[in-house]
C-alpha positions as MATLAB code, in Angstrom:
seq = 'GNNVTVDIWEDGKFEGNENWPDTNAEQLAYAAMFGGVVELDGDIDLTNTASNIVFINDATIKLNGHTIKAGKMEGGAFDYSALVVNNGATLTIEGEGTIQGGQYGIYAYDGNLTIKGGNIKANTSAVQVREGNVNIEGGVFSVTNSVNDTRYVINCIDSYYKNGSANVNITGGVFNGFNPGNNAAEGANTNFVAAGYKAIEKDGKFVVVPEDVDNVVADKDELKAALTDAATAGETEVVIDANGANIGDLNYGLTKAMVPAGTTVTIRNANVEGRSYGNGVDG';
ca = [
     -55.771   51.133   -7.311;
     -57.398   47.738   -6.900;
     -56.105   46.274  -10.140;
     -52.415   46.091   -9.286;
     -50.709   42.853  -10.316;
     -47.605   42.054   -8.283;
     -44.906   39.532   -9.106;
     -42.644   38.463   -6.241;
     -39.390   38.001   -8.115;
     -36.691   35.643   -6.865;
     -34.209   38.496   -6.653;
     -36.654   40.630   -4.687;
     -36.861   43.289   -7.394;
     -39.774   44.551   -9.447;
     -38.412   45.412  -12.885;
     -39.269   48.793  -14.361;
     -39.917   50.641  -11.104;
     -36.882   51.591   -9.061;
     -39.104   52.949   -6.274;
     -40.854   49.605   -5.778;
     -40.048   47.943   -2.420;
     -36.949   45.765   -2.525;
     -37.799   42.606   -0.598;
     -40.465   39.971   -1.149;
     -42.051   40.798    2.214;
     -42.124   44.527    1.433;
     -43.710   43.854   -1.953;
     -46.446   41.724   -0.399;
     -47.067   44.394    2.249;
     -47.321   47.019   -0.492;
     -49.855   44.898   -2.337;
     -51.781   44.412    0.916;
     -52.232   48.171    1.095;
     -53.448   48.694   -2.470;
     -55.089   45.349   -3.306;
     -55.003   43.392   -6.543;
     -53.640   39.998   -7.533;
     -50.460   38.756   -5.869;
     -48.551   36.056   -7.767;
     -45.901   34.618   -5.449;
     -42.615   33.770   -7.126;
     -40.705   33.088   -3.924;
     -41.096   32.343   -0.223;
     -41.769   35.124    2.276;
     -40.205   34.645    5.705;
     -41.227   37.138    8.392;
     -39.819   35.133   11.314;
     -36.957   37.585   11.893;
     -39.209   40.635   11.786;
     -41.703   42.080   14.248;
     -44.482   42.356   11.682;
     -47.191   40.604    9.739;
     -49.006   41.387    6.491;
     -52.271   43.299    6.978;
     -54.609   43.512    3.989;
     -56.748   46.649    3.934;
     -57.900   46.382    0.310;
     -59.378   43.497   -1.671;
     -56.692   41.105   -2.890;
     -55.996   37.585   -4.124;
     -52.855   35.637   -3.242;
     -51.828   32.869   -5.634;
     -49.386   30.799   -3.594;
     -47.803   28.998   -6.564;
     -46.195   26.403   -4.285;
     -44.486   28.932   -2.010;
     -44.575   29.624    1.734;
     -45.481   32.641    3.851;
     -44.243   32.443    7.461;
     -45.382   34.631   10.355;
     -43.259   37.164   12.163;
     -42.587   37.655   15.884;
     -45.103   40.377   16.621;
     -46.130   40.408   20.287;
     -48.941   42.389   21.863;
     -51.922   43.944   20.170;
     -54.728   42.496   18.120;
     -52.708   40.674   15.468;
     -50.375   38.528   17.602;
     -48.335   36.067   15.580;
     -50.516   35.970   12.473;
     -48.984   35.426    9.056;
     -51.790   37.308    7.311;
     -54.473   39.647    8.657;
     -57.605   40.931    6.908;
     -58.751   44.340    8.164;
     -60.663   47.459    7.143;
     -63.513   45.426    5.601;
     -61.248   44.035    2.888;
     -61.724   40.666    1.176;
     -58.746   38.309    0.820;
     -58.772   35.193   -1.390;
     -56.160   32.426   -1.141;
     -55.604   30.201   -4.184;
     -53.268   27.388   -5.229;
     -50.865   25.027   -3.510;
     -48.428   26.331   -0.938;
     -48.141   26.991    2.798;
     -49.194   29.746    5.169;
     -47.439   29.178    8.500;
     -48.639   31.299   11.389;
     -47.450   31.669   14.947;
     -50.591   31.889   17.054;
     -52.900   32.180   14.019;
     -52.372   31.408   10.355;
     -54.850   33.906    8.900;
     -56.794   36.323   11.094;
     -60.012   37.832    9.723;
     -59.950   40.723   12.185;
     -62.363   42.960   10.284;
     -62.848   41.589    6.789;
     -63.785   38.654    4.624;
     -61.743   35.637    3.653;
     -62.113   32.973    0.959;
     -59.725   30.009    0.984;
     -59.619   27.770   -2.091;
     -56.320   25.997   -1.457;
     -53.074   25.902    0.470;
     -51.781   24.318    3.658;
     -52.793   26.663    6.472;
     -51.358   25.994    9.927;
     -50.467   27.705   13.200;
     -50.005   26.990   16.885;
     -53.580   27.730   18.048;
     -55.830   28.294   15.017;
     -55.239   27.950   11.306;
     -58.019   30.499   10.808;
     -59.198   32.958   13.458;
     -62.274   35.152   12.909;
     -63.175   38.278   14.835;
     -65.488   40.082   12.446;
     -66.279   38.991    8.900;
     -67.335   36.103    6.707;
     -64.938   33.217    6.067;
     -65.656   30.816    3.197;
     -63.496   27.700    2.994;
     -63.757   25.841   -0.312;
     -60.519   23.860   -0.158;
     -57.118   23.596    1.481;
     -55.610   21.694    4.407;
     -55.934   23.048    7.974;
     -54.038   22.031   11.102;
     -52.406   23.210   14.322;
     -48.783   22.777   15.373;
     -48.922   22.956   19.182;
     -46.958   20.298   21.067;
     -49.953   19.005   23.037;
     -52.001   18.295   19.885;
     -54.881   20.497   21.014;
     -57.037   20.635   17.885;
     -60.156   22.234   19.397;
     -59.620   25.550   17.636;
     -58.255   24.690   14.188;
     -60.995   26.991   12.900;
     -62.139   29.478   15.541;
     -64.206   32.612   16.082;
     -63.991   35.160   18.870;
     -66.866   33.995   21.080;
     -68.723   37.281   21.522;
     -68.557   38.079   17.795;
     -69.773   34.594   16.889;
     -72.692   34.936   19.287;
     -73.815   38.296   17.894;
     -73.500   37.073   14.292;
     -70.501   39.218   13.294;
     -68.130   36.256   12.842;
     -69.269   33.600   10.372;
     -67.625   30.502    8.890;
     -69.049   28.626    5.898;
     -67.210   25.454    4.816;
     -67.866   23.586    1.558;
     -64.515   21.828    1.127;
     -61.103   21.213    2.626;
     -59.273   18.748    4.858;
     -59.094   19.360    8.622;
     -56.535   17.525   10.753;
     -58.020   16.273   14.026;
     -60.903   18.739   13.793;
     -64.457   17.995   12.731;
     -65.791   21.226   11.192;
     -69.321   19.813   11.343;
     -69.274   18.999   15.065;
     -66.666   20.673   17.245;
     -66.324   22.665   20.460;
     -64.770   25.855   19.090;
     -67.889   27.893   19.894;
     -69.411   25.465   22.379;
     -70.625   21.887   22.035;
     -71.858   20.778   18.611;
     -70.534   23.797   16.725;
     -71.161   23.321   12.999;
     -69.232   25.365   10.420;
     -70.211   23.117    7.474;
     -72.608   24.637    4.949;
     -76.026   23.167    4.224;
     -75.785   20.428    1.599;
     -72.321   19.330    2.742;
     -70.894   17.030    5.400;
     -67.570   16.027    6.956;
     -66.296   12.470    6.448;
     -63.627   11.162    8.834;
     -60.618    9.492    7.271;
     -57.476    8.502    9.210;
     -57.914   11.229   11.820;
     -58.751   13.849    9.217;
     -62.116   15.246    8.229;
     -62.857   15.885    4.562;
     -65.786   18.151    3.666;
     -67.782   16.913    0.666;
     -71.330   17.197   -0.734;
     -73.937   15.280    1.258;
     -74.466   12.647   -1.437;
     -70.838   11.437   -1.263;
     -70.528    7.970    0.303;
     -66.756    7.724    0.638;
     -63.496    9.587    0.100;
     -60.506    7.758   -1.397;
     -56.852    8.674   -1.818;
     -55.652    6.040   -4.320;
     -56.651    3.052   -6.463;
     -56.518    0.535   -3.609;
     -58.862    2.644   -1.504;
     -61.195    2.979   -4.483;
     -61.331   -0.801   -4.883;
     -61.957   -1.286   -1.153;
     -64.733    1.324   -1.144;
     -66.459   -0.291   -4.131;
     -66.161   -3.739   -2.587;
     -67.660   -2.516    0.690;
     -70.523   -0.823   -1.136;
     -71.275   -3.935   -3.192;
     -71.193   -6.128   -0.081;
     -73.668   -3.766    1.596;
     -75.959   -3.953   -1.433;
     -75.677   -0.266   -2.290;
     -76.795    0.475   -5.855;
     -76.017    4.208   -6.027;
     -72.425    4.923   -4.986;
     -70.727    8.346   -5.040;
     -66.987    8.488   -4.325;
     -64.838   11.613   -4.043;
     -61.072   11.452   -4.552;
     -60.477   15.020   -3.319;
     -58.080   15.626   -6.199;
     -56.003   12.480   -5.582;
     -54.507   10.297   -8.294;
     -56.359    6.984   -8.297;
     -53.791    5.490  -10.665;
     -53.938    3.212  -13.666;
     -57.343    1.506  -13.656;
     -56.453   -0.846  -16.528;
     -58.168   -4.173  -15.691;
     -58.392   -2.951  -12.092;
     -62.136   -3.119  -11.451;
     -64.228   -6.279  -11.304;
     -67.870   -7.355  -11.512;
     -67.786   -8.086   -7.799;
     -66.886   -4.434   -7.127;
     -69.485   -3.002   -9.523;
     -72.259   -5.604   -9.928;
     -75.196   -5.321  -12.306;
     -77.689   -2.656  -11.339;
     -75.057   -0.459   -9.682;
     -74.264    3.117  -10.686;
     -70.911    4.454   -9.497;
     -69.932    8.137   -9.699;
     -66.304    9.122   -9.072;
     -65.610   12.843   -8.569;
     -62.494   14.995   -8.323;
     -60.095   12.240   -9.351;
     -56.966   12.214  -11.451;
     -56.314    9.045  -13.457;
     -52.838    8.335  -14.835;
     -52.723    5.456  -17.292;
     -55.419    3.406  -19.012;
     -58.956    2.695  -17.906;
     -60.167    0.068  -20.401;
     -60.630   -3.631  -19.710;
     -62.427   -3.229  -16.393;
     -64.877   -6.114  -15.968;
     -67.831   -4.316  -14.430;
     -71.496   -5.211  -14.866;
     -72.881   -1.953  -13.475;
];
């Protein structure tokens, strides 16, 4: 049924059921047929097989730091995709880990996809959509082609996008060399970013954040620089997003010049390791 829980054991065996498929790839394919929650406990390498994993029932994959690599399938609708969603199913990707596709990383051929985490990459498109709704809430997306063609990091089949069958809604994530809010995937000025959100460029990457965010930082030094720039510009309401990064030990790190009187600073999605007292702020 749709409540199967699958553990991908390191030895490729599922204890207690001698008829269960033997290999990690076979276990994931079995789960793709019946749905449920898939907890990866090992990498899945399909590169020496002529197959990919096609989900036909609702499922969630928890990557748990592991990698799924695409096979060598040639010809047909699912060319070189690590994962495919079909039959109207809904697939959810959670946690840290990697999905490495050939031509496509994940292909929503006829189904829905929600991505909350993971490093999704492939030669042409990290995510390809034919028919279905794709919601991207987090994760890192990139292409691996040698000419650095990033036009289609996220892409829909043109005719399905035009008739409204293929939809992408982005509220988070990091996109390498691809602006999800203004790209050419479906023609000039294509916007996949949801209302109330925007894409901020940072070192050739675009980070999707809520519209009220002023800056995205990756560490304590960037936080200090962002606060200094805001204070110099006379901004009194400053919202900074760390996108889950560790901004370090803030002990005596902030000054009145960075956060002057009358300033309100909000820092979201940050990890802080160490102490935070002793900061000489007036705001």
